[in-house]
Short mmCIF file of C-alpha atoms in Angstrom, two decimals:
data_model
loop_
_atom_site.label_atom_id
_atom_site.label_comp_id
_atom_site.label_asym_id
_atom_site.label_seq_id
_atom_site.Cartn_x
_atom_site.Cartn_y
_atom_site.Cartn_z
CA ARG A 21 68.92 86.38 91.34
CA ARG A 22 68.57 88.80 94.25
CA LEU A 23 67.32 91.59 92.00
CA LEU A 24 65.07 89.30 89.92
CA PRO A 25 63.73 86.51 92.15
CA GLY A 26 62.64 83.59 90.02
CA GLY A 27 64.65 84.73 87.02
CA GLU A 28 66.18 82.05 84.80
CA CYS A 29 69.61 82.13 83.18
CA PHE A 30 70.94 79.87 80.44
CA GLY A 31 73.76 79.92 77.91
CA SER A 32 77.52 79.33 77.92
CA ALA A 33 78.47 78.60 81.53
CA GLY A 34 81.60 77.48 83.33
CA PRO A 35 81.72 75.54 86.62
CA GLN A 36 81.09 78.58 88.84
CA MET A 37 78.21 79.80 86.70
CA ARG A 38 76.67 76.34 86.75
CA ALA A 39 77.06 76.26 90.54
CA GLU A 40 75.06 79.50 90.65
CA GLY A 41 72.20 77.86 88.78
CA VAL A 42 72.92 78.86 85.17
CA GLU A 43 71.68 76.20 82.75
CA ALA A 44 74.58 75.26 80.47
CA ILE A 45 73.60 75.05 76.83
CA VAL A 46 77.38 75.01 76.33
CA GLU A 47 80.10 74.34 78.90
CA ALA A 48 82.30 77.44 78.66
CA GLU A 49 85.56 75.64 79.44
CA THR A 50 85.29 73.72 76.16
CA LEU A 51 85.80 77.04 74.35
CA ALA A 52 89.10 77.89 76.08
CA ILE A 53 91.42 77.48 73.11
CA ILE A 54 94.36 79.77 72.32
CA GLY A 55 96.59 80.08 69.28
CA VAL A 56 95.67 80.79 65.67
CA PRO A 57 96.35 77.26 64.32
CA GLU A 58 94.55 75.67 67.28
CA ILE A 59 91.49 77.86 66.82
CA ALA A 60 91.50 77.17 63.08
CA ARG A 61 91.34 73.43 63.73
CA ALA A 62 88.46 73.97 66.16
CA LEU A 63 86.36 76.11 63.80
CA PRO A 64 83.74 73.40 63.11
CA PHE A 65 83.21 73.01 66.85
CA PHE A 66 82.90 76.81 67.33
CA TRP A 67 80.40 76.99 64.47
CA ARG A 68 78.23 74.26 66.01
CA THR A 69 78.39 76.04 69.37
CA PHE A 70 77.44 79.35 67.73
CA ARG A 71 74.37 77.80 66.10
CA ARG A 72 73.37 76.04 69.33
CA LEU A 73 73.40 79.28 71.34
CA LYS A 74 71.62 81.22 68.60
CA ARG A 75 68.93 78.55 68.35
CA ALA A 76 68.45 78.51 72.13
CA ALA A 77 68.00 82.29 72.16
CA ASP A 78 65.44 82.14 69.34
CA GLU A 79 63.48 79.34 70.99
CA ARG A 80 63.44 80.75 74.52
CA GLN A 81 63.34 84.49 73.76
CA PRO A 82 65.28 85.83 76.78
CA ASP A 83 64.59 89.36 78.03
CA VAL A 84 68.26 90.19 77.51
CA VAL A 85 71.39 88.48 76.22
CA VAL A 86 74.55 89.17 78.24
CA LEU A 87 77.80 88.49 76.40
CA VAL A 88 81.03 88.36 78.43
CA ASP A 89 84.43 89.18 76.84
CA PHE A 90 85.56 86.49 74.26
CA PRO A 91 85.35 88.93 71.29
CA GLU A 92 86.16 86.62 68.37
CA PHE A 93 83.05 84.62 69.20
CA ASN A 94 80.79 87.07 71.00
CA LEU A 95 81.03 90.00 68.59
CA ARG A 96 79.73 87.72 65.84
CA LEU A 97 77.03 86.45 68.16
CA ALA A 98 76.06 90.04 69.02
CA LYS A 99 75.52 90.85 65.33
CA ALA A 100 73.48 87.71 64.73
CA LEU A 101 71.28 88.13 67.80
CA LYS A 102 70.64 91.86 67.34
CA LYS A 103 69.49 91.20 63.78
CA ARG A 104 67.04 88.64 65.16
CA GLY A 105 65.55 91.17 67.57
CA HIS A 106 67.38 90.29 70.79
CA ARG A 107 68.57 92.95 73.23
CA VAL A 108 72.31 92.60 73.76
CA VAL A 109 74.45 93.69 76.73
CA TYR A 110 78.21 93.24 76.54
CA TYR A 111 79.84 92.91 79.98
CA ILE A 112 83.60 93.42 80.16
CA SER A 113 84.67 95.22 77.04
CA PRO A 114 86.63 93.10 74.60
CA GLN A 115 90.16 94.48 74.35
CA ILE A 116 89.60 96.01 70.94
CA TRP A 117 91.50 99.07 72.17
CA ALA A 118 94.55 96.78 72.06
CA TRP A 119 94.15 95.27 68.61
CA ARG A 120 91.78 95.39 65.63
CA SER A 121 90.21 98.54 67.01
CA GLY A 122 87.84 98.94 64.06
CA ARG A 123 85.59 96.38 65.70
CA PHE A 124 84.18 99.14 67.92
CA ARG A 125 81.62 99.66 65.14
CA ILE A 126 80.07 96.27 65.93
CA ILE A 127 79.49 97.38 69.51
CA LYS A 128 78.14 100.73 68.36
CA ASP A 129 75.65 99.13 65.97
CA HIS A 130 74.71 95.83 67.63
CA VAL A 131 75.15 96.22 71.42
CA GLU A 132 72.52 98.10 73.40
CA LYS A 133 74.69 98.54 76.50
CA LEU A 134 78.43 98.05 77.02
CA LEU A 135 79.57 97.62 80.64
CA THR A 136 83.29 98.31 81.05
CA ILE A 137 85.61 97.45 83.94
CA LEU A 138 88.76 99.47 83.17
CA PRO A 139 88.88 103.23 83.82
CA PHE A 140 90.28 104.32 80.44
CA GLU A 141 87.74 102.41 78.32
CA HIS A 142 84.82 104.84 78.66
CA ALA A 143 86.86 107.70 77.17
CA TRP A 144 88.30 105.45 74.44
CA TYR A 145 84.83 104.52 73.21
CA GLY A 146 83.56 108.08 73.62
CA GLU A 147 86.27 109.37 71.28
CA ARG A 148 84.83 107.02 68.64
CA GLY A 149 81.23 108.07 69.07
CA VAL A 150 80.11 105.06 71.12
CA THR A 151 77.73 106.44 73.77
CA ASN A 152 76.05 103.27 75.07
CA VAL A 153 78.90 102.72 77.57
CA GLU A 154 78.79 102.51 81.36
CA TYR A 155 81.87 102.09 83.55
CA VAL A 156 81.00 99.83 86.48
CA GLY A 157 84.51 99.33 87.90
CA SER A 158 86.55 96.17 88.22
CA PRO A 159 84.89 93.20 89.95
CA LEU A 160 88.36 92.11 91.02
CA VAL A 161 88.43 94.83 93.68
CA ASN A 162 85.92 92.76 95.66
CA GLU A 163 87.17 89.33 94.62
CA VAL A 164 90.93 89.64 95.20
CA LYS A 165 91.14 88.97 98.92
CA PRO A 166 93.94 86.86 100.46
CA THR A 167 92.73 84.78 103.40
CA GLY A 168 95.65 85.41 105.73
CA PRO A 169 99.14 86.82 106.30
CA LYS A 170 102.45 85.56 104.90
CA GLU A 171 103.22 83.71 108.12
CA ALA A 172 100.06 81.59 107.91
CA PHE A 173 100.69 80.71 104.25
CA CYS A 174 104.31 79.76 104.92
CA GLU A 175 103.40 77.65 107.93
CA ARG A 176 100.77 75.83 105.88
CA HIS A 177 103.34 74.91 103.24
CA GLY A 178 106.43 74.35 105.38
CA LEU A 179 108.25 77.53 104.32
CA ASP A 180 110.38 79.84 106.44
CA ALA A 181 108.49 83.14 106.61
CA GLY A 182 111.74 84.92 107.38
CA ASN A 183 113.08 84.17 103.91
CA PRO A 184 112.08 85.86 100.64
CA VAL A 185 109.20 84.27 98.73
CA ILE A 186 108.73 84.57 94.96
CA ALA A 187 105.40 83.59 93.36
CA LEU A 188 105.37 82.13 89.87
CA LEU A 189 102.08 82.38 87.93
CA PRO A 190 102.50 80.46 84.65
CA GLY A 191 98.97 80.98 83.31
CA SER A 192 95.78 78.97 83.22
CA ARG A 193 95.96 77.22 79.85
CA ARG A 194 98.07 74.21 78.98
CA LYS A 195 99.81 75.93 76.07
CA GLU A 196 100.73 78.90 78.24
CA ILE A 197 102.11 76.74 81.02
CA GLU A 198 104.11 74.58 78.61
CA SER A 199 105.64 77.66 76.96
CA ILE A 200 106.24 79.84 80.00
CA PHE A 201 106.86 77.65 83.03
CA PRO A 202 110.13 76.04 81.79
CA VAL A 203 111.60 79.55 81.66
CA MET A 204 110.31 80.28 85.15
CA ALA A 205 111.87 77.05 86.42
CA GLU A 206 115.22 77.95 84.84
CA ALA A 207 115.05 81.44 86.37
CA ALA A 208 114.34 79.92 89.78
CA HIS A 209 117.35 77.63 89.41
CA GLN A 210 119.63 80.53 88.45
CA LEU A 211 118.38 82.77 91.24
CA ARG A 212 118.90 80.01 93.81
CA GLN A 213 122.56 79.81 92.82
CA ARG A 214 122.94 83.41 94.03
CA SER A 215 120.33 83.40 96.83
CA PRO A 216 119.81 79.85 98.16
CA ASN A 217 117.35 80.98 100.86
CA VAL A 218 114.67 82.16 98.40
CA HIS A 219 111.41 80.15 98.35
CA PHE A 220 109.58 79.71 95.05
CA VAL A 221 105.83 79.04 94.97
CA VAL A 222 104.01 78.09 91.77
CA ALA A 223 100.33 79.06 91.96
CA VAL A 224 97.92 77.23 89.65
CA ALA A 225 94.14 77.11 89.48
CA ALA A 226 93.45 73.38 89.05
CA GLU A 227 94.89 69.93 89.70
CA ARG A 228 95.42 69.37 85.98
CA ASP A 229 97.71 72.42 85.97
CA ARG A 230 99.66 71.01 88.90
CA GLU A 231 100.27 67.87 86.87
CA ILE A 232 101.62 69.88 83.92
CA VAL A 233 103.95 71.85 86.21
CA SER A 234 105.13 68.66 87.96
CA GLN A 235 105.92 67.03 84.62
CA ILE A 236 108.00 70.03 83.58
CA LEU A 237 109.86 70.01 86.89
CA ASP A 238 110.52 66.28 86.79
CA GLY A 239 114.25 65.69 86.64
CA ARG A 240 115.25 69.35 86.94
CA GLU A 241 117.78 70.37 89.56
CA CYS A 242 115.31 72.79 91.14
CA ASP A 243 112.30 70.47 91.39
CA SER A 244 112.59 69.88 95.14
CA LYS A 245 112.99 73.60 95.82
CA ILE A 246 109.68 74.71 94.32
CA THR A 247 106.32 74.47 96.09
CA ILE A 248 103.17 74.05 94.00
CA VAL A 249 99.84 75.28 95.37
CA VAL A 250 96.39 74.80 93.84
CA GLY A 251 93.55 77.27 94.33
CA GLU A 252 95.61 79.56 96.60
CA THR A 253 96.81 82.13 94.08
CA TYR A 254 95.79 85.21 96.06
CA ASP A 255 97.40 83.89 99.24
CA ALA A 256 100.58 82.94 97.37
CA VAL A 257 100.86 86.35 95.72
CA SER A 258 100.12 88.15 98.99
CA ALA A 259 102.79 86.13 100.80
CA ALA A 260 105.33 86.80 98.04
CA ASP A 261 107.91 89.56 98.08
CA ALA A 262 107.94 89.49 94.26
CA ALA A 263 106.24 87.59 91.45
CA ALA A 264 106.58 86.56 87.81
CA VAL A 265 103.10 86.80 86.30
CA THR A 266 101.85 85.65 82.92
CA SER A 267 100.25 88.54 81.01
CA GLY A 268 96.50 88.66 81.50
CA THR A 269 94.04 89.32 84.31
CA ALA A 270 96.55 87.95 86.82
CA THR A 271 98.72 91.05 86.41
CA LEU A 272 95.80 93.18 87.56
CA GLU A 273 95.05 90.83 90.46
CA THR A 274 98.69 90.94 91.55
CA GLY A 275 98.62 94.73 91.28
CA ILE A 276 95.54 94.95 93.50
CA ILE A 277 97.29 92.83 96.12
CA GLY A 278 100.32 95.13 95.73
CA THR A 279 103.08 92.61 95.09
CA PRO A 280 105.93 93.84 92.83
CA MET A 281 106.04 91.74 89.67
CA THR A 282 107.44 91.27 86.23
CA VAL A 283 104.96 90.55 83.43
CA VAL A 284 105.95 87.63 81.21
CA TYR A 285 104.63 86.03 78.06
CA LYS A 286 105.85 83.58 75.44
CA ALA A 287 103.88 81.93 72.64
CA SER A 288 104.85 79.75 69.71
CA ARG A 289 106.83 81.65 67.07
CA LEU A 290 103.98 81.23 64.59
CA ASN A 291 101.29 82.56 66.93
CA TYR A 292 103.44 85.49 68.01
CA ALA A 293 104.35 86.36 64.41
CA LEU A 294 100.68 86.35 63.44
CA LEU A 295 99.36 88.32 66.42
CA ARG A 296 102.10 90.84 67.29
CA PRO A 297 101.49 93.15 64.29
CA LEU A 298 97.85 93.50 65.32
CA ILE A 299 98.58 94.72 68.88
CA LYS A 300 98.50 98.53 69.05
CA VAL A 301 98.92 99.30 72.76
CA PRO A 302 102.24 100.33 74.36
CA HIS A 303 102.09 97.71 77.14
CA PHE A 304 101.13 94.03 77.37
CA GLY A 305 100.42 94.05 81.11
CA LEU A 306 96.98 95.26 82.18
CA ILE A 307 98.49 96.86 85.25
CA ASN A 308 100.79 98.99 83.08
CA LEU A 309 97.90 99.97 80.79
CA ILE A 310 95.88 101.15 83.79
CA ALA A 311 98.85 103.04 85.20
CA GLY A 312 99.51 104.65 81.83
CA GLU A 313 103.21 103.89 82.19
CA ARG A 314 105.59 100.93 82.48
CA ILE A 315 105.61 100.60 86.28
CA VAL A 316 106.57 96.90 86.12
CA LYS A 317 108.96 95.36 83.62
CA GLU A 318 107.61 93.24 80.77
CA LEU A 319 109.58 90.28 79.41
CA ILE A 320 107.80 89.20 76.23
CA GLN A 321 108.70 86.46 73.75
CA ASP A 322 112.44 86.62 72.90
CA ASP A 323 113.11 88.93 75.87
CA LEU A 324 111.94 86.19 78.22
CA ASN A 325 114.63 83.71 79.24
CA GLY A 326 116.01 82.29 82.46
CA SER A 327 118.73 84.92 82.80
CA SER A 328 116.54 87.97 82.13
CA LEU A 329 113.79 86.76 84.46
CA SER A 330 116.13 85.80 87.31
CA ALA A 331 117.86 89.19 87.06
CA GLU A 332 114.56 91.08 87.24
CA LEU A 333 113.22 89.02 90.14
CA SER A 334 116.48 89.62 91.99
CA ARG A 335 116.09 93.36 91.40
CA LEU A 336 112.54 93.29 92.74
CA LEU A 337 113.80 91.86 96.02
CA GLU A 338 115.93 94.97 96.64
CA PRO A 339 114.14 96.88 99.46
CA GLU A 340 114.11 100.32 97.80
CA VAL A 341 112.93 98.96 94.44
CA ASN A 342 110.30 96.81 96.14
CA ALA A 343 108.89 99.71 98.16
CA GLU A 344 108.79 102.04 95.14
CA ILE A 345 106.86 99.58 92.99
CA ARG A 346 104.41 98.79 95.80
CA ALA A 347 103.59 102.50 96.04
CA LYS A 348 103.06 102.79 92.28
CA LEU A 349 100.80 99.72 92.23
CA LEU A 350 98.67 101.20 95.00
CA GLU A 351 98.31 104.45 93.08
CA ALA A 352 97.43 102.69 89.81
CA THR A 353 94.81 100.34 91.27
CA SER A 354 93.10 103.12 93.21
CA SER A 355 91.44 104.11 89.91
CA LEU A 356 89.51 100.82 89.78
CA GLY A 357 86.84 102.01 92.18
CA GLY A 358 85.99 101.00 95.70
CA GLY A 359 84.24 97.74 94.93
CA GLY A 360 80.66 96.83 94.09
CA ALA A 361 81.28 96.43 90.35
CA SER A 362 79.31 93.19 90.04
CA ALA A 363 76.33 94.74 91.82
CA ARG A 364 76.42 97.79 89.52
CA ALA A 365 76.62 95.53 86.46
CA ALA A 366 73.63 93.50 87.67
CA GLN A 367 71.65 96.67 88.37
CA ALA A 368 72.37 98.02 84.87
CA ILE A 369 71.21 94.76 83.27
CA VAL A 370 68.05 94.59 85.38
CA ALA A 371 67.26 98.24 84.62
CA LEU A 372 67.47 97.44 80.91
CA ILE A 373 65.13 94.45 81.33
CA LYS A 374 62.57 96.52 83.21
CA ASN A 375 62.77 99.37 80.71
CA LYS A 376 61.19 97.38 77.87
CA GLY A 377 60.78 100.37 75.65
CA ALA A 378 64.40 101.49 75.80
#
C-alpha cells in the first residue's frame, strides 16, 4: 500500500490480511487442513475454492497474482492462471526441495518471479535451470521480537524467574496438538519427577488451541504445573532455557530467538506412512536445514515419546550443552539476512507491475 497508494488487493486472506484491507474472496483459515485422508474428504471444497479464485482473477484482471506457499493448491492455480494470461509471482518457495522435487518445472514454466526466503533455495533452483528466482531473506528476522526479558514474562505469569523454564510449542492445528501435546505433557511429568523446580509453559496462538490443550491436561498429574499462554509465543520462547518445538516455521522462529530446542513431530500412522517416502531432505527441522547439519535433535514419529523427550530437554538444561547450541543457532540464523525481507518482496512485486512489458 505504501509503494502503490490506492492499490487494491483481493483473494485468499486470513485475519491479518483482512485487517490490512485485503478483500477476502476466500477466508484462508478455511483451507488449513492437514493429513492425506482429511484433504481427500475436503477435495470438493478445495475445487470450489479453486474455481472461485480463478473466476475472480478472470473477472477483475489484476496486474499481478501473488501466490504464497501452499503448493498442493497454489501450483495448480499458477498453471491455470498463467494459461489464462495472468502474471504470477510466487512468494515463499514451496518446499519442493524437500519432497516431490520434480514440481520445480511448474515454477519454471508458469511462474514469472519466485521470491525465496531461505538462503539455500536460490542455488537449489539454479542447479535445475530455474533463473526467475530472487532471494529476499526471511521476514521472520523482523517479526520475531520478544517484548521483554524473562523476568517480566515470569512475573506476568506467576513463575519464579530463578528456576528453569521450558517452552512447549505443540503446533497450530488441532490434529497436530492432539497428536503431539499428550507426549509433551508426559515428558513434563517425567522431568518434574527428577527436577521439581522446572516451569513448563505451553505457547499457543489462539483461544481455541488453549481449550484443546486444557482438555488434554484435564485429569493428568501435571495439569496444575503447566502454564498455558495465548499469543505470547515469542516471549515464552525467549524466557525459556529450552524448548520442545513442533516441526515447522516455529523451529526457525525459536532459532532466531536463540533458545536451545528439540524438534518434534508425530502424525497418524497412515499419514506418516504415506508421506515419509516422499521426503528427500536429511532433516525435518527448518533450523537444521538452514544450518546444513543436525544442530538440534529431532524426535520424529516413533522416536517421540515421553521418555525420549524428557531426556533431551533435561540435556538441554545442562549449562555447557545449552551454551554450545545457542552459539550454533546464532551462527545458523545469521545467514537469513539483516531484516527488510517483506519490503524487498513488495519492491520486487511492484517493479514487476510497473514493468508491463517484462
